[in-house]
Structures are given as C-alpha cells and as structure tokens.
mmCIF file of C-alpha atoms in Angstrom:
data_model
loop_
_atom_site.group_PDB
_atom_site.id
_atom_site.type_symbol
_atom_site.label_atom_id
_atom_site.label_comp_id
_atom_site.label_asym_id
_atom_site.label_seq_id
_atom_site.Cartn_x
_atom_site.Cartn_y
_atom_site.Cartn_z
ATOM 1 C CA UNK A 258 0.000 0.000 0.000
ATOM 2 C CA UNK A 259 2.941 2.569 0.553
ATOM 3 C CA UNK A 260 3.698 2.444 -3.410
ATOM 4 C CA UNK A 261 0.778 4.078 -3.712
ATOM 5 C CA UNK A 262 1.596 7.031 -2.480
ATOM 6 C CA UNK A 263 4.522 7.020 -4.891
ATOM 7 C CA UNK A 264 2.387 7.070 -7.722
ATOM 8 C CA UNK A 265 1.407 10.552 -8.946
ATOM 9 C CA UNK A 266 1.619 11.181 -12.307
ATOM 10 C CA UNK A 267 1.500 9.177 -15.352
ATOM 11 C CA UNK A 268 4.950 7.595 -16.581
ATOM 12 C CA UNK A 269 5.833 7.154 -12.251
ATOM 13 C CA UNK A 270 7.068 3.893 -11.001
ATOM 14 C CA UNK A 271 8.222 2.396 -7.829
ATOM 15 C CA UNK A 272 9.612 -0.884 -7.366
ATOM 16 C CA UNK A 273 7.343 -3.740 -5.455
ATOM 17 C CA UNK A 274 8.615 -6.065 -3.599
ATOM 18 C CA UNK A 275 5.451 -9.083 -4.260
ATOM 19 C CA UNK A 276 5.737 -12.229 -5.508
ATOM 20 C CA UNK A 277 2.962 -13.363 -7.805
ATOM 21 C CA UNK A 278 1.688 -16.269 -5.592
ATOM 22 C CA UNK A 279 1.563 -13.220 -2.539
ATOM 23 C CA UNK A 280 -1.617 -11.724 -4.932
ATOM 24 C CA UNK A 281 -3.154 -15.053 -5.617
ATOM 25 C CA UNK A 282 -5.450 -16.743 -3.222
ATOM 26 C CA UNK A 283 -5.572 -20.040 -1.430
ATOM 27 C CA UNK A 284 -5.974 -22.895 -3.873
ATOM 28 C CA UNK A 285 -8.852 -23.677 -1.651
ATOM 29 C CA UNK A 286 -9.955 -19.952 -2.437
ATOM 30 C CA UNK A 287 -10.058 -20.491 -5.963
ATOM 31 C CA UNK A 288 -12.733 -23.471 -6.015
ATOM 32 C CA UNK A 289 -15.634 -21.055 -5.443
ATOM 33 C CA UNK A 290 -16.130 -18.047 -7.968
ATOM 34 C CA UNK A 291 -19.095 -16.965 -10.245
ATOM 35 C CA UNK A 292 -18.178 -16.378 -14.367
ATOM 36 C CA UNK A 293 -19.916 -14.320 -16.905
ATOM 37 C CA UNK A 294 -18.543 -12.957 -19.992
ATOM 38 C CA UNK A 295 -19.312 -8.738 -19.676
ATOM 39 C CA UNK A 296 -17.233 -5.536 -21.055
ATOM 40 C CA UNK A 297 -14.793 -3.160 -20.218
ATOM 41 C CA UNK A 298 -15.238 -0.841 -17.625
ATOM 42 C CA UNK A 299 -13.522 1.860 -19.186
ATOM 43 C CA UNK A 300 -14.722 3.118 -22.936
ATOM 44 C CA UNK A 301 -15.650 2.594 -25.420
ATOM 45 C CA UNK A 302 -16.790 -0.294 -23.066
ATOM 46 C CA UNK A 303 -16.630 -3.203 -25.264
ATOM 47 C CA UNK A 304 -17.818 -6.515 -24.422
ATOM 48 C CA UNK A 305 -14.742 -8.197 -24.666
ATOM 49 C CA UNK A 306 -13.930 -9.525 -21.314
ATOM 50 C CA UNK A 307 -14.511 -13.036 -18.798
ATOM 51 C CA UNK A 308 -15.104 -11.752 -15.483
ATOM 52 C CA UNK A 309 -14.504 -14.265 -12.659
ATOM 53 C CA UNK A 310 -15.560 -12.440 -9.034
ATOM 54 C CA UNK A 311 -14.712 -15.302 -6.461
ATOM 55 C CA UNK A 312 -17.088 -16.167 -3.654
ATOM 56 C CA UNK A 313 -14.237 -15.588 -0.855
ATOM 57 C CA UNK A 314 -13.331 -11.737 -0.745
ATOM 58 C CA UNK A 315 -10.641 -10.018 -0.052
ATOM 59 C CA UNK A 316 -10.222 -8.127 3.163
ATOM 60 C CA UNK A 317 -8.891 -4.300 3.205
ATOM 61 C CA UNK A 318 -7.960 -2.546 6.156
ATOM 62 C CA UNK A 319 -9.102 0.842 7.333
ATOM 63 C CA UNK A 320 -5.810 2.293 6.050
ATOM 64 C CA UNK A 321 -5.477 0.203 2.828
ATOM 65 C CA UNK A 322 -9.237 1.674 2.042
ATOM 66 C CA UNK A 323 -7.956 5.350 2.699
ATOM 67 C CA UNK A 324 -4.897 4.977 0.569
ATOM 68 C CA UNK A 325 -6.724 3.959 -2.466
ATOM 69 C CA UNK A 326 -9.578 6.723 -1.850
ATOM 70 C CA UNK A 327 -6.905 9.598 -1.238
ATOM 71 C CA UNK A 328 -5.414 8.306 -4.596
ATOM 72 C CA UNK A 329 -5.157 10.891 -7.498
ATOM 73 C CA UNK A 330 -6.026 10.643 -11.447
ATOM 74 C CA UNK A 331 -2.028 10.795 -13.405
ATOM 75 C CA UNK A 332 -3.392 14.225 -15.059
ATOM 76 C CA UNK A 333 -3.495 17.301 -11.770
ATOM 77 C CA UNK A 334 -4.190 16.821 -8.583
ATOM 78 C CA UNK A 335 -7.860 15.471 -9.184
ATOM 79 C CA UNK A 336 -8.858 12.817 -6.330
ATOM 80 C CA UNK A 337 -9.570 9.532 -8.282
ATOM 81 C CA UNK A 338 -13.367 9.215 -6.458
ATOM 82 C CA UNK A 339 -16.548 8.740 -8.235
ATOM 83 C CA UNK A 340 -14.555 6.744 -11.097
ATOM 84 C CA UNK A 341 -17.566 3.907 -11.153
ATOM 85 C CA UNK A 342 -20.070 3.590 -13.809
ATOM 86 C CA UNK A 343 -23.739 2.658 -13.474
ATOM 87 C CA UNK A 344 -24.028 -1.113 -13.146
ATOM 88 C CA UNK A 345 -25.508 -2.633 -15.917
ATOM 89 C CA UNK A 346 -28.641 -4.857 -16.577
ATOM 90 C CA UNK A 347 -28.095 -8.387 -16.719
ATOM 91 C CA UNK A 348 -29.739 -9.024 -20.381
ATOM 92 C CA UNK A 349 -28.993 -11.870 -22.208
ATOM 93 C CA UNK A 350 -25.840 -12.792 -20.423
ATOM 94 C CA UNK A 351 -25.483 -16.419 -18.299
ATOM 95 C CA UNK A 352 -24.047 -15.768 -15.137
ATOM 96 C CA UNK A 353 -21.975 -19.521 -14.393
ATOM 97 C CA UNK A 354 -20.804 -20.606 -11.166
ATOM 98 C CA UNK A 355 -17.652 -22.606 -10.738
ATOM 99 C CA UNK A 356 -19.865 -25.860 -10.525
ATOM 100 C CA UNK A 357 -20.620 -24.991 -14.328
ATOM 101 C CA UNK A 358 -24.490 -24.427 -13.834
ATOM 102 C CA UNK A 359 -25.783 -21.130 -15.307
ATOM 103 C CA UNK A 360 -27.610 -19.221 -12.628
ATOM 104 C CA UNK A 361 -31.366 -18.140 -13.069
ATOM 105 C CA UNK A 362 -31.673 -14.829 -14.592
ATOM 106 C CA UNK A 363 -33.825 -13.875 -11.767
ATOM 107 C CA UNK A 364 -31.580 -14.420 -9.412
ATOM 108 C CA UNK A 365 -28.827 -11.853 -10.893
ATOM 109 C CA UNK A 366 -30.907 -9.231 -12.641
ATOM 110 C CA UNK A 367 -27.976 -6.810 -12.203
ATOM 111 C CA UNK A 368 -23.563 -7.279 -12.702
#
C-alpha cells in the first residue's frame, strides 16, 4: 500500500517487492467463484472480457481503504473518487458458477 503514495503522475514507477503467488489466493480460495462474460469498464466499453468475481473476498484494512480513496487521477491533482459507472442490466448474459451451472436470470438481474 505505501507504493501508492509514490504514484502521482503518469509515466511514475516504484519498485514492489510481491511475488505473484503473494496476490493469488488459497488454492482452496479459488474453487468457489461466479463467471460471466461482460465488457470493459472503461470506454468505449466493449464486451470483450470473462469476469470471474470469487465467492471468498478479499479483506482491506481501514488504512489500505484510505490509501486507495486519497489516490489521485495521473493528469493534476484530481482525487480519483466517483470513477464507477452505473451497473448494468443483466440481459442476455449467463451468469456460471464454478460448478458450471448457469444461474437463473432472476436471481442476478444486475452485474
């Protein structure tokens, strides 16, 4: 969380000192997830991506929270906040679980 702070414009870079397998969860983390193929969240938003969103989430602290709001955008000193879009309706997509059963629509009529 500190290399965050070292971040301010675009171009910066810091050196981390993480190992791959430190960012990965538990194998026994990994069983349990939900799968639905969806788009970018950035534009022109195309619908080109798998998301996985695993059933087991990840914990923040207080101060890991606050160093990610506090963050800035790389172009001025414009706090990166509000940087969400609306969430979209389900349609026609299948949302999967990790047992390979689409979910009923009804059940996820928002992702």
């Amino acid at each position: 969380m500190n290399a965050i702070g070292r971040i301010h414009h675009k171009g910066d870079t810091t050196f981390l000192n993480v190992t791959l397998q430190e960012l990965i969860p538990e194998p026994k983390d990994l069983a349990l997830y939900f799968r639905y193929q969806g788009s970018l969240t950035t534009p022109p938003c195309s619908e080109i991506v798998t998301w996985t969103l695993f059933t087991k989430t990840i914990k923040l602290s207080r101060r890991q929270f606050q160093a990610i709001y506090t963050s800035q955008y790389y172009h001025g000193n414009i706090p990166m906040v509000e940087n969400f879009r609306p969430v979209n309706k389900l349609g026609a997509r299948q949302v999967f679980t990790s047992d390979s059963r689409a979910l009923v629509s009804k059940l996820c009529g928002y992702i």
